[in-house]
PDB file of C-alpha atoms and ligand atoms in Angstrom:
ATOM      1  CA  MET A   1      14.313  50.909  34.608  1.00 57.00           C
ATOM      2  CA  ASN A   2      17.986  50.283  34.486  1.00 57.00           C
ATOM      3  CA  GLN A   3      19.310  50.368  31.582  1.00 64.00           C
ATOM      4  CA  ILE A   4      21.685  47.505  30.499  1.00 60.00           C
ATOM      5  CA  GLU A   5      25.090  47.461  28.512  1.00 57.00           C
ATOM      6  CA  PHE A   6      24.727  47.188  24.728  1.00 55.00           C
ATOM      7  CA  PHE A   7      25.211  43.817  22.938  1.00 60.00           C
ATOM      8  CA  SER A   8      28.285  44.054  20.480  1.00 62.00           C
ATOM      9  CA  LEU A   9      26.781  45.871  17.230  1.00 64.00           C
ATOM     10  CA  PRO A  10      29.074  45.006  14.089  1.00 63.00           C
ATOM     11  CA  GLY A  11      30.540  48.525  13.839  1.00 66.00           C
ATOM     12  CA  GLY A  12      29.135  51.210  11.719  1.00 81.00           C
ATOM     13  CA  PHE A  13      25.251  50.648  12.258  1.00 89.00           C
ATOM     14  CA  PRO A  14      24.299  54.274  11.913  1.00 91.00           C
ATOM     15  CA  TRP A  15      21.527  53.732  15.011  1.00 93.00           C
ATOM     16  CA  ALA A  16      23.754  52.082  17.137  1.00 89.00           C
ATOM     17  CA  GLU A  17      24.483  55.099  19.752  1.00 89.00           C
ATOM     18  CA  GLN A  18      20.304  55.618  19.650  1.00 93.00           C
ATOM     19  CA  ILE A  19      19.432  52.046  21.070  1.00 94.00           C
ATOM     20  CA  HIS A  20      18.725  51.685  24.752  1.00 94.00           C
ATOM     21  CA  ILE A  21      18.570  47.941  26.131  1.00 94.00           C
ATOM     22  CA  TYR A  22      16.856  47.782  29.443  1.00 96.00           C
ATOM     23  CA  ASP A  23      16.466  44.325  31.684  1.00 95.00           C
ATOM     24  CA  THR A  24      13.091  44.770  32.609  1.00 97.00           C
ATOM     25  CA  LEU A  25      10.283  47.335  31.185  1.00 98.00           C
ATOM     26  CA  PRO A  26       6.619  47.919  31.530  1.00 98.00           C
ATOM     27  CA  SER A  27       6.580  48.166  27.503  1.00 98.00           C
ATOM     28  CA  THR A  28       9.112  49.410  25.276  1.00 98.00           C
ATOM     29  CA  ASN A  29       6.529  51.128  23.581  1.00 98.00           C
ATOM     30  CA  ASP A  30       5.270  53.410  26.308  1.00 98.00           C
ATOM     31  CA  LEU A  31       9.051  54.460  27.257  1.00 98.00           C
ATOM     32  CA  LEU A  32      10.064  55.311  23.568  1.00 98.00           C
ATOM     33  CA  LYS A  33       6.721  57.216  23.657  1.00 98.00           C
ATOM     34  CA  THR A  34       7.871  59.262  26.665  1.00 98.00           C
ATOM     35  CA  MET A  35      11.573  59.767  24.951  1.00 98.00           C
ATOM     36  CA  ALA A  36       9.805  60.987  21.836  1.00 98.00           C
ATOM     37  CA  ALA A  37       7.902  63.464  23.475  1.00 97.00           C
ATOM     38  CA  GLU A  38      11.329  64.658  24.683  1.00 97.00           C
ATOM     39  CA  GLY A  39      12.533  65.446  21.525  1.00 97.00           C
ATOM     40  CA  ALA A  40      13.913  61.580  20.597  1.00 98.00           C
ATOM     41  CA  PRO A  41      15.549  61.575  17.564  1.00 97.00           C
ATOM     42  CA  HIS A  42      14.853  59.672  14.798  1.00 97.00           C
ATOM     43  CA  GLY A  43      16.042  55.936  15.074  1.00 96.00           C
ATOM     44  CA  THR A  44      16.072  55.984  18.205  1.00 97.00           C
ATOM     45  CA  SER A  45      14.967  52.326  19.959  1.00 97.00           C
ATOM     46  CA  VAL A  46      14.158  50.484  23.045  1.00 97.00           C
ATOM     47  CA  VAL A  47      14.912  46.964  23.750  1.00 97.00           C
ATOM     48  CA  ALA A  48      13.618  44.738  26.917  1.00 97.00           C
ATOM     49  CA  ARG A  49      14.572  41.245  28.007  1.00 96.00           C
ATOM     50  CA  ARG A  50      11.507  41.228  29.780  1.00 97.00           C
ATOM     51  CA  GLN A  51       8.473  42.879  29.336  1.00 98.00           C
ATOM     52  CA  THR A  52       5.863  43.586  32.539  1.00 98.00           C
ATOM     53  CA  ALA A  53       3.427  45.125  30.744  1.00 98.00           C
ATOM     54  CA  GLY A  54       3.627  44.770  27.018  1.00 98.00           C
ATOM     55  CA  ARG A  55       0.817  45.941  24.868  1.00 98.00           C
ATOM     56  CA  GLY A  56      -0.714  44.490  21.846  1.00 96.00           C
ATOM     57  CA  ARG A  57      -3.203  45.799  19.332  1.00 92.00           C
ATOM     58  CA  MET A  58      -7.256  45.943  20.430  1.00 88.00           C
ATOM     59  CA  GLY A  59      -5.780  46.983  24.307  1.00 89.00           C
ATOM     60  CA  ARG A  60      -4.876  42.922  24.516  1.00 93.00           C
ATOM     61  CA  SER A  61      -1.508  42.552  26.103  1.00 96.00           C
ATOM     62  CA  PHE A  62       1.250  41.215  25.183  1.00 97.00           C
ATOM     63  CA  TYR A  63       2.844  38.273  26.516  1.00 97.00           C
ATOM     64  CA  SER A  64       6.505  39.102  27.520  1.00 97.00           C
ATOM     65  CA  PRO A  65       8.762  36.684  29.390  1.00 95.00           C
ATOM     66  CA  ASP A  66      12.110  36.893  30.511  1.00 93.00           C
ATOM     67  CA  ARG A  67      14.602  36.570  27.380  1.00 84.00           C
ATOM     68  CA  ASP A  68      11.946  34.243  25.416  1.00 96.00           C
ATOM     69  CA  GLY A  69      11.190  36.777  22.976  1.00 98.00           C
ATOM     70  CA  MET A  70      12.515  39.814  21.178  1.00 98.00           C
ATOM     71  CA  TYR A  71      10.724  43.047  22.254  1.00 98.00           C
ATOM     72  CA  CYS A  72      11.825  46.179  20.906  1.00 98.00           C
ATOM     73  CA  SER A  73      10.006  49.595  19.944  1.00 98.00           C
ATOM     74  CA  VAL A  74      11.495  51.963  16.646  1.00 98.00           C
ATOM     75  CA  LEU A  75      10.756  55.612  16.689  1.00 98.00           C
ATOM     76  CA  LEU A  76      10.803  56.998  13.197  1.00 98.00           C
ATOM     77  CA  ARG A  77      10.522  60.689  12.197  1.00 97.00           C
ATOM     78  CA  PRO A  78       9.220  60.179   8.703  1.00 94.00           C
ATOM     79  CA  ASN A  79       8.330  64.177   8.100  1.00 88.00           C
ATOM     80  CA  CYS A  80       5.574  63.157   5.600  1.00 95.00           C
ATOM     81  CA  PRO A  81       1.827  63.475   5.889  1.00 96.00           C
ATOM     82  CA  ALA A  82       0.141  60.425   8.046  1.00 95.00           C
ATOM     83  CA  THR A  83      -1.859  59.953   4.742  1.00 95.00           C
ATOM     84  CA  ALA A  84       1.778  59.087   2.901  1.00 96.00           C
ATOM     85  CA  ILE A  85       2.669  56.182   5.199  1.00 96.00           C
ATOM     86  CA  MET A  86      -0.816  54.334   5.883  1.00 95.00           C
ATOM     87  CA  HIS A  87       1.574  51.204   4.441  1.00 96.00           C
ATOM     88  CA  LEU A  88       3.764  51.468   7.067  1.00 97.00           C
ATOM     89  CA  THR A  89       2.366  48.448   9.569  1.00 96.00           C
ATOM     90  CA  CYS A  90       2.331  46.257   6.036  1.00 97.00           C
ATOM     91  CA  ALA A  91       5.853  47.640   5.571  1.00 98.00           C
ATOM     92  CA  VAL A  92       7.131  46.754   9.054  1.00 98.00           C
ATOM     93  CA  ALA A  93       5.549  43.068   8.809  1.00 98.00           C
ATOM     94  CA  VAL A  94       7.641  42.634   5.561  1.00 98.00           C
ATOM     95  CA  ALA A  95      11.074  44.245   7.252  1.00 98.00           C
ATOM     96  CA  ILE A  96      10.219  41.739  10.289  1.00 98.00           C
ATOM     97  CA  CYS A  97       9.643  38.819   7.258  1.00 98.00           C
ATOM     98  CA  ASP A  98      12.975  39.711   5.647  1.00 98.00           C
ATOM     99  CA  ALA A  99      14.826  39.628   9.221  1.00 98.00           C
ATOM    100  CA  MET A 100      13.672  36.080  10.060  1.00 98.00           C
ATOM    101  CA  GLU A 101      14.218  34.884   6.526  1.00 98.00           C
ATOM    102  CA  GLN A 102      17.776  36.305   6.606  1.00 96.00           C
ATOM    103  CA  THR A 103      18.342  34.729  10.608  1.00 96.00           C
ATOM    104  CA  PHE A 104      16.499  31.313  10.237  1.00 96.00           C
ATOM    105  CA  SER A 105      16.057  30.426   6.599  1.00 94.00           C
ATOM    106  CA  PHE A 106      12.451  30.266   6.593  1.00 97.00           C
ATOM    107  CA  ARG A 107       9.868  33.255   5.638  1.00 98.00           C
ATOM    108  CA  PRO A 108       7.215  33.400   7.800  1.00 98.00           C
ATOM    109  CA  GLY A 109       3.773  34.482   6.544  1.00 98.00           C
ATOM    110  CA  ILE A 110       1.816  37.722   7.568  1.00 97.00           C
ATOM    111  CA  LYS A 111      -2.006  37.392   8.657  1.00 96.00           C
ATOM    112  CA  TRP A 112      -3.795  40.811   8.341  1.00 95.00           C
ATOM    113  CA  THR A 113      -2.505  43.081   9.205  1.00 90.00           C
ATOM    114  CA  ASN A 114      -0.164  42.733  11.342  1.00 93.00           C
ATOM    115  CA  ASP A 115       0.450  38.951  12.993  1.00 96.00           C
ATOM    116  CA  ILE A 116       3.620  37.315  11.724  1.00 97.00           C
ATOM    117  CA  VAL A 117       2.382  33.410  11.586  1.00 97.00           C
ATOM    118  CA  TYR A 118       4.518  30.044  10.619  1.00 97.00           C
ATOM    119  CA  GLN A 119       2.970  26.807  10.728  1.00 95.00           C
ATOM    120  CA  GLY A 120      -0.871  27.908  11.318  1.00 94.00           C
ATOM    121  CA  ARG A 121       0.554  29.458  14.701  1.00 96.00           C
ATOM    122  CA  LYS A 122       0.828  33.503  15.711  1.00 97.00           C
ATOM    123  CA  LEU A 123       5.170  34.144  16.337  1.00 98.00           C
ATOM    124  CA  GLY A 124       4.313  38.062  17.015  1.00 98.00           C
ATOM    125  CA  GLY A 125       3.034  41.175  16.229  1.00 97.00           C
ATOM    126  CA  ILE A 126       3.354  44.648  15.535  1.00 98.00           C
ATOM    127  CA  LEU A 127       2.127  47.746  17.269  1.00 97.00           C
ATOM    128  CA  THR A 128       2.106  51.135  15.572  1.00 97.00           C
ATOM    129  CA  GLU A 129       1.364  54.230  17.450  1.00 97.00           C
ATOM    130  CA  LEU A 130       1.424  57.691  15.256  1.00 96.00           C
ATOM    131  CA  THR A 131       1.491  61.107  16.866  1.00 96.00           C
ATOM    132  CA  VAL A 132       0.361  63.944  14.259  1.00 96.00           C
ATOM    133  CA  ASP A 133       0.542  67.750  14.406  1.00 94.00           C
ATOM    134  CA  ALA A 134      -1.716  70.144  13.638  1.00 93.00           C
ATOM    135  CA  SER A 135      -1.264  69.939  10.093  1.00 93.00           C
ATOM    136  CA  GLY A 136      -1.415  66.283   9.518  1.00 93.00           C
ATOM    137  CA  ASN A 137       2.109  65.698   9.486  1.00 95.00           C
ATOM    138  CA  VAL A 138       3.458  62.613  11.378  1.00 97.00           C
ATOM    139  CA  ASN A 139       5.353  63.578  14.190  1.00 96.00           C
ATOM    140  CA  SER A 140       6.325  60.272  15.507  1.00 97.00           C
ATOM    141  CA  ALA A 141       5.661  56.868  14.656  1.00 98.00           C
ATOM    142  CA  ILE A 142       6.153  54.235  17.009  1.00 98.00           C
ATOM    143  CA  ILE A 143       6.897  50.754  15.598  1.00 98.00           C
ATOM    144  CA  GLY A 144       6.676  48.199  18.695  1.00 98.00           C
ATOM    145  CA  ILE A 145       7.525  44.577  17.690  1.00 98.00           C
ATOM    146  CA  GLY A 146       7.033  41.464  19.958  1.00 98.00           C
ATOM    147  CA  ILE A 147       8.368  37.909  18.336  1.00 98.00           C
ATOM    148  CA  ASN A 148       8.661  34.909  20.512  1.00 98.00           C
ATOM    149  CA  CYS A 149      11.785  33.221  19.994  1.00 98.00           C
ATOM    150  CA  ASN A 150      12.310  29.997  22.458  1.00 98.00           C
ATOM    151  CA  GLN A 151       9.055  29.175  24.390  1.00 97.00           C
ATOM    152  CA  GLN A 152       8.018  25.948  24.167  1.00 97.00           C
ATOM    153  CA  LEU A 153       4.689  25.673  23.611  1.00 96.00           C
ATOM    154  CA  HIS A 154       3.700  24.260  27.368  1.00 96.00           C
ATOM    155  CA  ASP A 155       5.289  27.965  28.304  1.00 96.00           C
ATOM    156  CA  PHE A 156       2.404  29.817  26.959  1.00 97.00           C
ATOM    157  CA  PRO A 157      -0.375  30.976  28.786  1.00 96.00           C
ATOM    158  CA  GLU A 158      -3.695  29.024  28.355  1.00 95.00           C
ATOM    159  CA  ASP A 159      -5.329  31.525  26.990  1.00 94.00           C
ATOM    160  CA  ILE A 160      -3.164  31.654  23.759  1.00 95.00           C
ATOM    161  CA  ARG A 161      -1.579  28.458  23.874  1.00 95.00           C
ATOM    162  CA  GLY A 162      -4.021  27.179  20.920  1.00 94.00           C
ATOM    163  CA  PHE A 163      -2.704  29.730  18.835  1.00 94.00           C
ATOM    164  CA  ALA A 164       0.341  30.993  20.076  1.00 96.00           C
ATOM    165  CA  GLY A 165       4.015  29.356  18.853  1.00 97.00           C
ATOM    166  CA  SER A 166       7.616  30.348  18.854  1.00 98.00           C
ATOM    167  CA  VAL A 167      10.828  29.844  16.552  1.00 98.00           C
ATOM    168  CA  ARG A 168      11.779  27.161  18.797  1.00 98.00           C
ATOM    169  CA  SER A 169       8.364  25.448  19.199  1.00 97.00           C
ATOM    170  CA  CYS A 170       8.235  25.535  15.238  1.00 97.00           C
ATOM    171  CA  THR A 171      11.339  24.834  13.870  1.00 97.00           C
ATOM    172  CA  GLY A 172      13.486  23.205  16.968  1.00 97.00           C
ATOM    173  CA  ARG A 173      15.673  25.795  16.783  1.00 96.00           C
ATOM    174  CA  PHE A 174      16.991  27.697  19.971  1.00 97.00           C
ATOM    175  CA  VAL A 175      17.545  31.575  19.039  1.00 97.00           C
ATOM    176  CA  ASP A 176      20.277  33.993  19.934  1.00 96.00           C
ATOM    177  CA  ILE A 177      17.857  36.933  20.477  1.00 96.00           C
ATOM    178  CA  ASP A 178      20.745  39.687  20.468  1.00 93.00           C
ATOM    179  CA  THR A 179      21.743  38.475  17.149  1.00 93.00           C
ATOM    180  CA  PHE A 180      17.928  38.512  15.820  1.00 96.00           C
ATOM    181  CA  THR A 181      17.229  41.919  17.431  1.00 96.00           C
ATOM    182  CA  TYR A 182      20.587  43.176  15.582  1.00 93.00           C
ATOM    183  CA  GLN A 183      18.738  42.006  12.387  1.00 95.00           C
ATOM    184  CA  VAL A 184      15.523  43.247  12.920  1.00 97.00           C
ATOM    185  CA  LEU A 185      17.007  47.179  13.726  1.00 96.00           C
ATOM    186  CA  LYS A 186      18.980  46.411  10.677  1.00 95.00           C
ATOM    187  CA  SER A 187      16.215  45.661   8.198  1.00 97.00           C
ATOM    188  CA  LEU A 188      13.992  48.496   9.992  1.00 97.00           C
ATOM    189  CA  TYR A 189      16.608  51.090   9.494  1.00 96.00           C
ATOM    190  CA  GLY A 190      16.445  49.682   5.256  1.00 95.00           C
ATOM    191  CA  LEU A 191      12.698  50.165   5.550  1.00 95.00           C
ATOM    192  CA  SER A 192      12.877  53.683   7.123  1.00 94.00           C
ATOM    193  CA  ALA A 193      15.234  54.708   3.668  1.00 93.00           C
ATOM    194  CA  ASP A 194      12.440  52.770   1.245  1.00 94.00           C
ATOM    195  CA  LEU A 195       8.847  53.551   3.041  1.00 95.00           C
ATOM    196  CA  LEU A 196       8.052  56.136   0.351  1.00 94.00           C
ATOM    197  CA  LYS A 197       9.878  55.518  -2.450  1.00 95.00           C
ATOM    198  CA  LYS A 198       9.833  51.860  -2.778  1.00 97.00           C
ATOM    199  CA  LYS A 199       6.154  51.779  -1.775  1.00 97.00           C
ATOM    200  CA  ASP A 200       4.712  49.595  -4.358  1.00 97.00           C
ATOM    201  CA  ASP A 201       7.463  46.861  -4.026  1.00 98.00           C
ATOM    202  CA  ILE A 202       6.737  46.592  -0.572  1.00 98.00           C
ATOM    203  CA  MET A 203       2.998  46.772  -0.955  1.00 98.00           C
ATOM    204  CA  GLN A 204       3.677  43.702  -3.262  1.00 98.00           C
ATOM    205  CA  THR A 205       5.789  41.544  -1.389  1.00 98.00           C
ATOM    206  CA  TYR A 206       2.996  42.347   1.324  1.00 98.00           C
ATOM    207  CA  ARG A 207       0.401  40.735  -0.728  1.00 98.00           C
ATOM    208  CA  ARG A 208       2.691  38.055  -1.335  1.00 98.00           C
ATOM    209  CA  ASP A 209       3.233  37.220   2.066  1.00 98.00           C
ATOM    210  CA  CYS A 210      -0.162  37.652   3.125  1.00 97.00           C
ATOM    211  CA  ILE A 211      -1.693  34.206   3.816  1.00 96.00           C
ATOM    212  CA  THR A 212      -5.352  36.089   4.697  1.00 96.00           C
ATOM    213  CA  LEU A 213      -5.762  36.820   1.153  1.00 97.00           C
ATOM    214  CA  GLY A 214      -7.878  34.233  -1.025  1.00 96.00           C
ATOM    215  CA  LYS A 215      -9.415  32.892   2.621  1.00 95.00           C
ATOM    216  CA  GLU A 216     -12.635  32.644   4.247  1.00 95.00           C
ATOM    217  CA  ILE A 217     -12.884  35.244   6.997  1.00 95.00           C
ATOM    218  CA  SER A 218     -14.900  36.787   9.845  1.00 93.00           C
ATOM    219  CA  VAL A 219     -14.225  40.150  10.271  1.00 91.00           C
ATOM    220  CA  ILE A 220     -15.226  41.549  13.862  1.00 89.00           C
ATOM    221  CA  GLN A 221     -15.764  45.392  14.391  1.00 84.00           C
ATOM    222  CA  GLY A 222     -17.171  46.215  17.469  1.00 83.00           C
ATOM    223  CA  ASP A 223     -20.487  44.302  17.561  1.00 85.00           C
ATOM    224  CA  THR A 224     -20.361  43.693  14.118  1.00 87.00           C
ATOM    225  CA  VAL A 225     -19.583  40.353  12.804  1.00 89.00           C
ATOM    226  CA  PHE A 226     -19.357  39.359   9.004  1.00 92.00           C
ATOM    227  CA  HIS A 227     -18.097  36.437   7.191  1.00 94.00           C
ATOM    228  CA  ALA A 228     -16.514  37.468   3.529  1.00 95.00           C
ATOM    229  CA  VAL A 229     -13.773  36.327   1.379  1.00 96.00           C
ATOM    230  CA  ALA A 230     -10.500  38.317   1.671  1.00 97.00           C
ATOM    231  CA  THR A 231      -9.555  39.271  -1.988  1.00 97.00           C
ATOM    232  CA  ALA A 232      -7.234  42.107  -1.736  1.00 97.00           C
ATOM    233  CA  ILE A 233      -4.823  44.275  -0.037  1.00 97.00           C
ATOM    234  CA  ALA A 234      -5.367  47.965  -0.922  1.00 96.00           C
ATOM    235  CA  ASP A 235      -2.484  50.247  -1.889  1.00 95.00           C
ATOM    236  CA  ASP A 236      -2.920  51.775   1.883  1.00 95.00           C
ATOM    237  CA  GLY A 237      -2.824  48.649   3.601  1.00 95.00           C
ATOM    238  CA  GLY A 238      -7.085  48.306   3.877  1.00 96.00           C
ATOM    239  CA  LEU A 239      -8.231  44.795   3.440  1.00 96.00           C
ATOM    240  CA  THR A 240     -10.871  44.498   0.361  1.00 96.00           C
ATOM    241  CA  VAL A 241     -13.634  41.393   1.086  1.00 96.00           C
ATOM    242  CA  THR A 242     -16.133  40.017  -1.039  1.00 96.00           C
ATOM    243  CA  CYS A 243     -19.313  39.537   1.428  1.00 94.00           C
ATOM    244  CA  GLU A 244     -21.908  36.597   1.486  1.00 92.00           C
ATOM    245  CA  ASN A 245     -24.417  38.890  -0.039  1.00 93.00           C
ATOM    246  CA  GLY A 246     -21.935  40.100  -2.830  1.00 94.00           C
ATOM    247  CA  ASP A 247     -21.174  42.986  -1.721  1.00 94.00           C
ATOM    248  CA  ILE A 248     -17.592  44.535  -1.755  1.00 96.00           C
ATOM    249  CA  LYS A 249     -15.723  46.669   1.035  1.00 94.00           C
ATOM    250  CA  THR A 250     -12.413  47.277   2.056  1.00 95.00           C
ATOM    251  CA  VAL A 251     -11.827  47.512   5.590  1.00 93.00           C
ATOM    252  CA  GLN A 252      -8.936  49.264   7.305  1.00 90.00           C
ATOM    253  CA  SER A 253      -9.287  48.540  10.882  1.00 82.00           C
ATOM    254  CA  GLY A 254     -10.695  45.748  13.142  1.00 77.00           C
ATOM    255  CA  GLU A 255     -10.132  42.213  14.289  1.00 83.00           C
ATOM    256  CA  VAL A 256     -10.313  39.597  11.223  1.00 90.00           C
ATOM    257  CA  SER A 257     -10.389  35.991  11.806  1.00 90.00           C
ATOM    258  CA  ILE A 258      -9.191  33.074   9.309  1.00 92.00           C
ATOM    259  CA  ARG A 259     -11.650  30.175   8.734  1.00 81.00           C
ATOM    260  CA  GLY A 260      -9.950  26.849   9.865  1.00 78.00           C
ATOM    261  CA  MET A 261      -7.338  29.077  11.732  1.00 79.00           C
ATOM    262  CA  TYR A 262      -7.076  30.142  15.488  1.00 71.00           C
ATOM    263  CA  GLY A 263      -9.928  28.205  16.422  1.00 57.00           C
ATOM    264  CA  TYR A 264     -12.051  30.183  13.930  1.00 52.00           C
ATOM    265  CA  LEU A 265     -14.261  26.838  12.742  1.00 46.00           C
ATOM    266  CA  GLU A 266     -17.296  28.197  11.059  1.00 42.00           C
TER     267      GLU A 266
HETATM  268  C1  BTN B 301      -0.053  42.180  18.819  1.00 79.65           C
HETATM  269  O1  BTN B 301       0.031  41.348  18.393  1.00 79.65           O
HETATM  270  O2  BTN B 301      -1.277  42.955  19.006  1.00 79.65           O
HETATM  271  C2  BTN B 301       0.779  43.489  18.612  1.00 79.65           C
HETATM  272  C3  BTN B 301       2.062  42.689  19.710  1.00 79.65           C
HETATM  273  C4  BTN B 301       3.398  44.218  19.687  1.00 79.65           C
HETATM  274  C5  BTN B 301       4.181  43.640  21.049  1.00 79.65           C
HETATM  275  C6  BTN B 301       5.610  44.548  21.430  1.00 79.65           C
HETATM  276  S1  BTN B 301       6.273  44.083  21.997  1.00 79.65           S
HETATM  277  C7  BTN B 301       7.574  45.522  22.132  1.00 79.65           C
HETATM  278  C8  BTN B 301       6.396  46.435  22.050  1.00 79.65           C
HETATM  279  N1  BTN B 301       6.257  47.119  23.438  1.00 79.65           N
HETATM  280  C9  BTN B 301       4.712  46.923  23.571  1.00 79.65           C
HETATM  281  O3  BTN B 301       4.079  47.096  24.551  1.00 79.65           O
HETATM  282  N2  BTN B 301       4.142  46.027  22.265  1.00 79.65           N
HETATM  283  C10 BTN B 301       5.126  45.955  21.574  1.00 79.65           C
END
């Protein structure tokens, strides 16, 4: 794992000294987890040009080919109870949408909870991993972000080709990944300051950007699958749904498919 020279950052970025860039890593989240356990400070960030074992939610892998995507992880030490930052993944999704709007002049949508989508395709996602101490305080929050930038559709492996997309495949635009990475880190720096004090505003933006609301969905939780309509996002990021039998419930985790998207047809 050779650390490589950092791309030039505009002066004065508060986290500049804490950004570690590698050519190839198994997973930026995994390295940052080790650094966090060794005492790395708030704002420590790890960026890789390529990952050989990039991880997604639900134990999936995240396809991370060389220089085609943006792969980074940021360590936050929010110094608060875990219950105060249940909305963290939602807040990160909003911060990514902000960074993409600033960099590319289009704003993607968010498929609950953590998929960044545009034109019906998944451009990337977020993997948030928390460690909590005995009193329930967050010791570390590792935020991993992967965004497909320059792949063409035929570059994606067959199993994800039907629903994955990249900024380039959707817009024709070739992405300067260093510039985009900087924009994402800046956006996360802003988020780390606003996370607790602007929670209501953040969640309002999340609800506006969330494409799942109002849609017919299927919810997959382990071996259980049920159909429902997504009606609201709770303040902690949970998804409130009305089931086919009229029951209303709020789901906190699990996989949600939207009817007519990513191959969910009936
Ligand atoms: C998902 O879509 O399920 C989440 C994908 C998160 C991928 C990123 S890439 C950088 C960081 N390192 C990882 O191993 N995973 C995250």
